[in-house]
Amino acid sequence: THNEQQGSNSCSSTPSVNRSGHMHGHTNFGSTEKEVVAERKKEARLAASRTVEAEKTADVVIPRSSEAAEMAKRIATAVSGSLEKHIQDKLLNSGSNTEITPFLYITSHVATSLDEKRMYPAIESLLAFISVAINQAHEQITKATDTSFSQPLPRSLATPNQFDRKPAGADSNHRIDMALNTKHVPSAIVDENSKQDSQRPDYSDMLAVLEAKGSVDKQDDAYAQLIEYSRNIYSHQHNRRFVWGLTVCRNTLRICILQNDALVASPPVDLKSTEGRLALVKWCTNVSLCDEDQLGYDSTIYFNDAKRRWEIKVFDDASAEEDTFKVFEILTCMRVAERVFGRHTRCFRCREIDDSGNSSTLSEDLSRLTLEEICELGNVLVKDAWAHTDRDAEDGSSRDEIALLNDINRALGDRTELSGRFPTVLAAGVVRLQGSDGQLHLDTVDDVLAAAKQELPADKVHQRVHKRIAMTPIGKNLREVQCVDELIIAAADAMEVHSAISKGCQILHRDISSNNILIRRSNDTGRVNGILIDYDCALRTGNDNEPDRTCRPDMTGTLPYMSIGNLSQSSVARTVLDDWESIIYVLCWLGTFGVNYGDEVLHQVEDNAKRGTPAIYSWRTGTPINIAEAKRTDMHSQEYFQIRIVDRFIRKPEYTPLQFLVDELREKLFDNPNVSGLARGAMVAPNTSFGNKRNAEVNDNHWDSKCDKDERDRFVRRASCADLIADDLLEVMIQARNEAVSRLYESGK
C-alpha cells in the first residue's frame, strides 16, 4: 500500500518503514497473523518444489571487467591450493578436528543424518578460512609486477558468529541458521564497520542467508526456508534487486539466487571433495571482486555523502539521450517490497533535485522533523517495480505502464474536473546500471542472469524489466478516510476517472482494489478526493493494430476483489464490468472489516461476539475457482447478497448509506432491468435463482438484444452491452457521492 508509516530517516541506512508493519499490511487486510504465516509457508513450499537448476548460477557474480575476472581466477586458484594444503596437513600430521576440519570429520562419521547445530561452527570455520585466504592472496598478487589489476579489494566476506538466531527486523519467529555479510562495501546499505560483532543478524544489511540441514533429503525444506527469509530482506533493503542464498545439506552445497519468479539453484557439489570446495572458493572470491549490482544491490539508489541524503535516479525514456535522468531526494519509503515473488514494487516519497544539486525546498535536517513534517516536504512519488514483459513482447505496448500513463496524461491532462485523480508523470524509464566494464546495462532479468540465461526455462523464469516512474500527486491509504462518506467520495472519484480512461483512452485498469485507490485531503477545505493508481495490470482495448488480449484467459488483480470471470479465467472478454464488480467487492470488504483502522477494531469486537464467520471470508481463501463459486452465490440474488454480505457490515448508523450503495450497484450490474432475464444473475445455469423469477424472453428494448439469441452465458450477454451498464453504475456512484458531500457539509465535517 501507499500508506505512510512511522520510520527511521537516519542517514546511515535507507529510509525505512515500521519493521513489523508488513505482517499486518493492507495486502493481508482481514487475515490473522496465523493465517498469513500459514499462507506464506504454503507459498514457500510450493515455490521450493519448482526450483530451477542451472549449472552457471554461481557465475552470475563473475566480475564484468576482464582485469577483475582474471584477478578472481588467480585468487581462487591460490586460495584453493592453500585450503587443500591446510586440510592435508591437519588430517595427516595431527588428525586434528579443529578449525576447518570439523566439517570433514562430522560429515564422514555420521551414518544418516546430522545434528544441524554441530554443522554451524564447522561451516563458519570453512568460510572464515576462505575469507582470510582471499585477502592474503589478493595482497600477494597485487604486489607482483605482472598484474594489471592493482586495485584494493572492493569487499571481503564477513563470516557469521551468531547461529540459529532470530534476525533483527524479522516479522515472524523464524530463526535463520547463518547470515552472510560483506565488509568495506562503499555504497552498501549499512557500513559494516559500524556493526559490533556481538550483534545478532539484521535483515537490513544481510547479503545472503545460509541454511544448513543434517540430511540431503531435506533439500526442499532448505529451499523453502530461504524463500521465506528473502521476503524480509526485500522489505528491509529498499535497494535490493535479488537475493543470494546458500544451502548445505549434510555435505552438499548449492548456491542460489532468489529472483522475481523463481529460486534458481546451482547443481549440488560435495564439500568433502576438492572440486566442491573449489566451487565455494570461486563464489566467495567473485563476491569480493564483482560489481555491487551483481550482489543484488541497486547502485541508482545511493547515499550522497556530501549532501547527507539518500537519492534515487529516474531515467527518462522520453529523452533522445540514453542516459538522461532526473535525481530525487528520498524522504521516506511508502511501500516496501514485501512479497517473495512478483514485481517487488516499492514506492518512495521524494522531492526533486535541481541542476545545481539542491532539493526543490531547503535541505532541512530531517532527523529533527516528525514524519508528518517530512511528508509535507515531498510531493513526488517514485514507483520502482520489475514489470513482466513476456506479454509486452506479444502486445506491443499494450501492457507497458509507462506508455499507458503517458497516453492517459495526453488524453486527460486538460480535463480540470479530473485533475489530481490520476498520476501525472514527471519522468519514467528503464533503470540503467553502470558496470565496471564501462557499459550502461539495462536492468532486466536477462541481464542479471546473463551467465545462466541459456539454461533457464522461459515458463519459469520470465523476462522482466526494472522500471521507475516519478509522478505526482501523492495520496494516502484509502483507510485513512475519517468516515464512510469519505470512502464513498473517494471510490466515486476513482471510478469516474476509470470511466474517463476507459472511454477516452481505451484502457482497462483491471486491478481495482483497496490498495489502488488513494485519498488526498485538501489543506484548505479538508475535503478528500480519490486517486486511481497502479496501471501495472492495465491493458489497451479496441486497437485494431494489436491483438485483443481482453479475450484471453488471464487472471490479474487482487484476490478478494477479482471478478467472477477473472477468478474462473473465463474466455469471456474482460470489460469495464469486471472492474465495476471489483469496486463492489472493495466496498463490501471495507464495510465488513471497517472503512478505517478505528472501525477495524470495532469489527474485531463484533467478531469476538460470536456472530459467526462472515461469508465474505470465503473471498480470500481456497482456490480461485472456489472463490468464484462463493461469489456467484453471494451476488446471484438480492436476498442472498443481503443475508450473506450486507447484514455483516459494521453495526454503525453511518454504514447505512454504504449498504444502500452496494445494494444498488449489485442490482445495476447483476440484475439491471434494462437487460433480459438471460443476462441477469451470477450462476452458471441460465435459469437458476434464489426465489426470484427471471424473464428469459429477449426483446428489442433489452440492451443485450444484439447478442446471439441462443447465448445462455449471462456474462457474455452482459459483456455485449458493457458500456451501457457501466454508465448506469457510474450514475449510481455519482449520485451517492453527491449525497455523501451533502451529508458531510450539513454535519460540518
mmCIF file of N, CA, C and O in Angstrom, residues 389-400 404 506 508 510 537-556 565-566 569-575 578:
data_model
loop_
_atom_site.group_PDB
_atom_site.id
_atom_site.type_symbol
_atom_site.label_atom_id
_atom_site.label_comp_id
_atom_site.label_asym_id
_atom_site.label_seq_id
_atom_site.Cartn_x
_atom_site.Cartn_y
_atom_site.Cartn_z
ATOM 1 N N THR A 389 7.410 -8.569 -18.873
ATOM 2 C CA THR A 389 7.376 -8.121 -20.263
ATOM 3 C C THR A 389 7.158 -9.241 -21.265
ATOM 4 O O THR A 389 7.233 -9.010 -22.465
ATOM 5 N N ASP A 390 6.878 -10.468 -20.809
ATOM 6 C CA ASP A 390 6.573 -11.528 -21.778
ATOM 7 C C ASP A 390 5.357 -11.134 -22.605
ATOM 8 O O ASP A 390 5.327 -11.295 -23.813
ATOM 9 N N ARG A 391 4.344 -10.607 -21.938
ATOM 10 C CA ARG A 391 3.140 -10.204 -22.662
ATOM 11 C C ARG A 391 3.400 -8.949 -23.479
ATOM 12 O O ARG A 391 2.838 -8.764 -24.539
ATOM 13 N N ASP A 392 4.244 -8.077 -22.968
ATOM 14 C CA ASP A 392 4.564 -6.868 -23.725
ATOM 15 C C ASP A 392 5.122 -7.229 -25.090
ATOM 16 O O ASP A 392 4.858 -6.568 -26.089
ATOM 17 N N ALA A 393 5.926 -8.296 -25.114
ATOM 18 C CA ALA A 393 6.538 -8.682 -26.382
ATOM 19 C C ALA A 393 5.478 -9.065 -27.403
ATOM 20 O O ALA A 393 5.641 -8.877 -28.597
ATOM 21 N N GLU A 394 4.354 -9.618 -26.938
ATOM 22 C CA GLU A 394 3.289 -10.023 -27.848
ATOM 23 C C GLU A 394 2.361 -8.853 -28.187
ATOM 24 O O GLU A 394 1.873 -8.724 -29.292
ATOM 25 N N ASP A 395 2.154 -7.981 -27.209
ATOM 26 C CA ASP A 395 1.130 -6.952 -27.360
ATOM 27 C C ASP A 395 1.671 -5.590 -27.764
ATOM 28 O O ASP A 395 0.944 -4.616 -27.741
ATOM 29 N N GLY A 396 2.924 -5.488 -28.099
ATOM 30 C CA GLY A 396 3.492 -4.170 -28.333
ATOM 31 C C GLY A 396 3.576 -3.434 -27.017
ATOM 32 O O GLY A 396 4.196 -3.889 -26.091
ATOM 33 N N SER A 397 2.925 -2.285 -26.915
ATOM 34 C CA SER A 397 2.968 -1.508 -25.681
ATOM 35 C C SER A 397 1.669 -1.623 -24.893
ATOM 36 O O SER A 397 1.381 -0.807 -24.040
ATOM 37 N N SER A 398 0.861 -2.643 -25.158
ATOM 38 C CA SER A 398 -0.455 -2.740 -24.527
ATOM 39 C C SER A 398 -0.373 -3.010 -23.035
ATOM 40 O O SER A 398 -1.327 -2.769 -22.319
ATOM 41 N N ARG A 399 0.777 -3.499 -22.541
ATOM 42 C CA ARG A 399 0.922 -3.741 -21.117
ATOM 43 C C ARG A 399 2.057 -2.924 -20.517
ATOM 44 O O ARG A 399 2.568 -3.263 -19.458
ATOM 45 N N ASP A 400 2.479 -1.861 -21.169
ATOM 46 C CA ASP A 400 3.564 -1.030 -20.694
ATOM 47 C C ASP A 400 2.979 0.108 -19.868
ATOM 48 O O ASP A 400 2.365 1.033 -20.399
ATOM 49 N N LEU A 404 1.172 3.600 -21.101
ATOM 50 C CA LEU A 404 -0.238 3.813 -20.791
ATOM 51 C C LEU A 404 -0.437 5.120 -20.028
ATOM 52 O O LEU A 404 -1.359 5.895 -20.322
ATOM 53 N N GLN A 506 -9.269 4.137 -24.180
ATOM 54 C CA GLN A 506 -9.422 2.703 -24.471
ATOM 55 C C GLN A 506 -8.437 1.869 -23.653
ATOM 56 O O GLN A 506 -7.751 0.981 -24.156
ATOM 57 N N LEU A 508 -8.179 -0.391 -20.050
ATOM 58 C CA LEU A 508 -8.900 -1.083 -18.982
ATOM 59 C C LEU A 508 -7.946 -1.289 -17.808
ATOM 60 O O LEU A 508 -6.867 -1.839 -17.969
ATOM 61 N N ARG A 510 -8.135 -3.070 -14.722
ATOM 62 C CA ARG A 510 -8.044 -4.498 -14.399
ATOM 63 C C ARG A 510 -7.490 -4.825 -13.012
ATOM 64 O O ARG A 510 -7.242 -5.996 -12.715
ATOM 65 N N CYS A 537 -1.376 -3.687 -14.345
ATOM 66 C CA CYS A 537 -2.199 -4.723 -14.973
ATOM 67 C C CYS A 537 -3.078 -4.170 -16.096
ATOM 68 O O CYS A 537 -3.836 -4.925 -16.713
ATOM 69 N N ALA A 538 -3.000 -2.867 -16.325
ATOM 70 C CA ALA A 538 -3.880 -2.240 -17.311
ATOM 71 C C ALA A 538 -3.566 -2.731 -18.724
ATOM 72 O O ALA A 538 -2.466 -3.193 -19.012
ATOM 73 N N LEU A 539 -4.560 -2.607 -19.587
ATOM 74 C CA LEU A 539 -4.453 -3.154 -20.938
ATOM 75 C C LEU A 539 -5.193 -2.252 -21.912
ATOM 76 O O LEU A 539 -6.273 -1.749 -21.611
ATOM 77 N N ARG A 540 -4.609 -2.062 -23.076
ATOM 78 C CA ARG A 540 -5.311 -1.324 -24.128
ATOM 79 C C ARG A 540 -6.410 -2.191 -24.719
ATOM 80 O O ARG A 540 -6.259 -3.393 -24.863
ATOM 81 N N THR A 541 -7.493 -1.556 -25.097
ATOM 82 C CA THR A 541 -8.600 -2.267 -25.739
ATOM 83 C C THR A 541 -8.972 -1.522 -27.012
ATOM 84 O O THR A 541 -8.687 -0.334 -27.167
ATOM 85 N N GLY A 542 -9.593 -2.222 -27.930
ATOM 86 C CA GLY A 542 -10.148 -1.574 -29.106
ATOM 87 C C GLY A 542 -9.145 -1.064 -30.099
ATOM 88 O O GLY A 542 -9.467 -0.205 -30.920
ATOM 89 N N ASN A 543 -7.900 -1.566 -30.067
ATOM 90 C CA ASN A 543 -6.892 -1.142 -31.046
ATOM 91 C C ASN A 543 -6.814 -2.182 -32.147
ATOM 92 O O ASN A 543 -6.409 -3.318 -31.919
ATOM 93 N N ASP A 544 -7.193 -1.796 -33.339
ATOM 94 C CA ASP A 544 -7.218 -2.750 -34.457
ATOM 95 C C ASP A 544 -5.830 -3.234 -34.845
ATOM 96 O O ASP A 544 -5.686 -4.268 -35.495
ATOM 97 N N ASN A 545 -4.801 -2.483 -34.447
ATOM 98 C CA ASN A 545 -3.433 -2.857 -34.821
ATOM 99 C C ASN A 545 -2.793 -3.825 -33.843
ATOM 100 O O ASN A 545 -1.679 -4.274 -34.045
ATOM 101 N N GLU A 546 -3.481 -4.129 -32.748
ATOM 102 C CA GLU A 546 -2.932 -5.040 -31.746
ATOM 103 C C GLU A 546 -3.926 -6.162 -31.481
ATOM 104 O O GLU A 546 -5.136 -5.983 -31.598
ATOM 105 N N PRO A 547 -3.435 -7.349 -31.090
ATOM 106 C CA PRO A 547 -4.335 -8.444 -30.743
ATOM 107 C C PRO A 547 -5.209 -8.055 -29.561
ATOM 108 O O PRO A 547 -4.789 -7.291 -28.698
ATOM 109 N N ASP A 548 -6.437 -8.565 -29.540
ATOM 110 C CA ASP A 548 -7.355 -8.263 -28.442
ATOM 111 C C ASP A 548 -7.078 -9.221 -27.292
ATOM 112 O O ASP A 548 -7.587 -10.336 -27.262
ATOM 113 N N ARG A 549 -6.274 -8.775 -26.320
ATOM 114 C CA ARG A 549 -5.906 -9.625 -25.195
ATOM 115 C C ARG A 549 -6.982 -9.660 -24.117
ATOM 116 O O ARG A 549 -6.839 -10.382 -23.144
ATOM 117 N N THR A 550 -8.042 -8.853 -24.264
ATOM 118 C CA THR A 550 -9.102 -8.899 -23.269
ATOM 119 C C THR A 550 -9.866 -10.206 -23.348
ATOM 120 O O THR A 550 -10.559 -10.577 -22.408
ATOM 121 N N CYS A 551 -9.755 -10.918 -24.473
ATOM 122 C CA CYS A 551 -10.476 -12.181 -24.631
ATOM 123 C C CYS A 551 -9.660 -13.374 -24.140
ATOM 124 O O CYS A 551 -10.148 -14.490 -24.138
ATOM 125 N N ARG A 552 -8.449 -13.139 -23.755
ATOM 126 C CA ARG A 552 -7.571 -14.234 -23.356
ATOM 127 C C ARG A 552 -7.737 -14.533 -21.872
ATOM 128 O O ARG A 552 -7.720 -13.604 -21.055
ATOM 129 N N PRO A 553 -7.901 -15.790 -21.464
ATOM 130 C CA PRO A 553 -7.966 -16.094 -20.034
ATOM 131 C C PRO A 553 -6.692 -15.596 -19.354
ATOM 132 O O PRO A 553 -5.603 -16.012 -19.690
ATOM 133 N N ASP A 554 -6.839 -14.692 -18.407
ATOM 134 C CA ASP A 554 -5.672 -14.057 -17.823
ATOM 135 C C ASP A 554 -6.068 -13.537 -16.455
ATOM 136 O O ASP A 554 -6.709 -12.497 -16.345
ATOM 137 N N MET A 555 -5.715 -14.247 -15.400
ATOM 138 C CA MET A 555 -6.153 -13.884 -14.061
ATOM 139 C C MET A 555 -5.225 -12.817 -13.497
ATOM 140 O O MET A 555 -4.074 -13.076 -13.177
ATOM 141 N N THR A 556 -5.714 -11.586 -13.422
ATOM 142 C CA THR A 556 -4.923 -10.481 -12.891
ATOM 143 C C THR A 556 -5.744 -9.752 -11.850
ATOM 144 O O THR A 556 -6.966 -9.742 -11.891
ATOM 145 N N GLY A 565 -15.577 -13.669 -13.402
ATOM 146 C CA GLY A 565 -14.983 -14.098 -14.661
ATOM 147 C C GLY A 565 -13.471 -14.151 -14.601
ATOM 148 O O GLY A 565 -12.839 -15.040 -15.177
ATOM 149 N N ASN A 566 -12.868 -13.212 -13.893
ATOM 150 C CA ASN A 566 -11.420 -13.174 -13.730
ATOM 151 C C ASN A 566 -10.939 -14.381 -12.942
ATOM 152 O O ASN A 566 -9.988 -15.076 -13.330
ATOM 153 N N GLN A 569 -11.106 -17.568 -14.781
ATOM 154 C CA GLN A 569 -10.348 -17.495 -16.027
ATOM 155 C C GLN A 569 -11.237 -17.772 -17.242
ATOM 156 O O GLN A 569 -10.908 -18.549 -18.133
ATOM 157 N N SER A 570 -12.386 -17.116 -17.212
ATOM 158 C CA SER A 570 -13.366 -17.270 -18.278
ATOM 159 C C SER A 570 -12.804 -16.750 -19.601
ATOM 160 O O SER A 570 -11.984 -15.838 -19.643
ATOM 161 N N SER A 571 -13.261 -17.332 -20.677
ATOM 162 C CA SER A 571 -12.864 -16.870 -22.010
ATOM 163 C C SER A 571 -13.681 -15.661 -22.456
ATOM 164 O O SER A 571 -13.428 -15.095 -23.515
ATOM 165 N N VAL A 572 -14.665 -15.262 -21.629
ATOM 166 C CA VAL A 572 -15.461 -14.077 -21.948
ATOM 167 C C VAL A 572 -14.558 -12.851 -21.882
ATOM 168 O O VAL A 572 -13.735 -12.711 -20.980
ATOM 169 N N ALA A 573 -14.716 -11.964 -22.852
ATOM 170 C CA ALA A 573 -13.874 -10.779 -22.914
ATOM 171 C C ALA A 573 -13.950 -9.991 -21.612
ATOM 172 O O ALA A 573 -15.028 -9.789 -21.050
ATOM 173 N N ARG A 574 -12.791 -9.539 -21.123
ATOM 174 C CA ARG A 574 -12.756 -8.663 -19.963
ATOM 175 C C ARG A 574 -13.258 -7.286 -20.386
ATOM 176 O O ARG A 574 -12.850 -6.749 -21.414
ATOM 177 N N THR A 575 -14.147 -6.724 -19.591
ATOM 178 C CA THR A 575 -14.714 -5.411 -19.896
ATOM 179 C C THR A 575 -14.672 -4.538 -18.650
ATOM 180 O O THR A 575 -14.225 -4.966 -17.576
ATOM 181 N N ASP A 578 -15.979 -5.927 -15.264
ATOM 182 C CA ASP A 578 -15.133 -6.651 -14.307
ATOM 183 C C ASP A 578 -14.583 -5.692 -13.259
ATOM 184 O O ASP A 578 -14.511 -6.026 -12.069
#
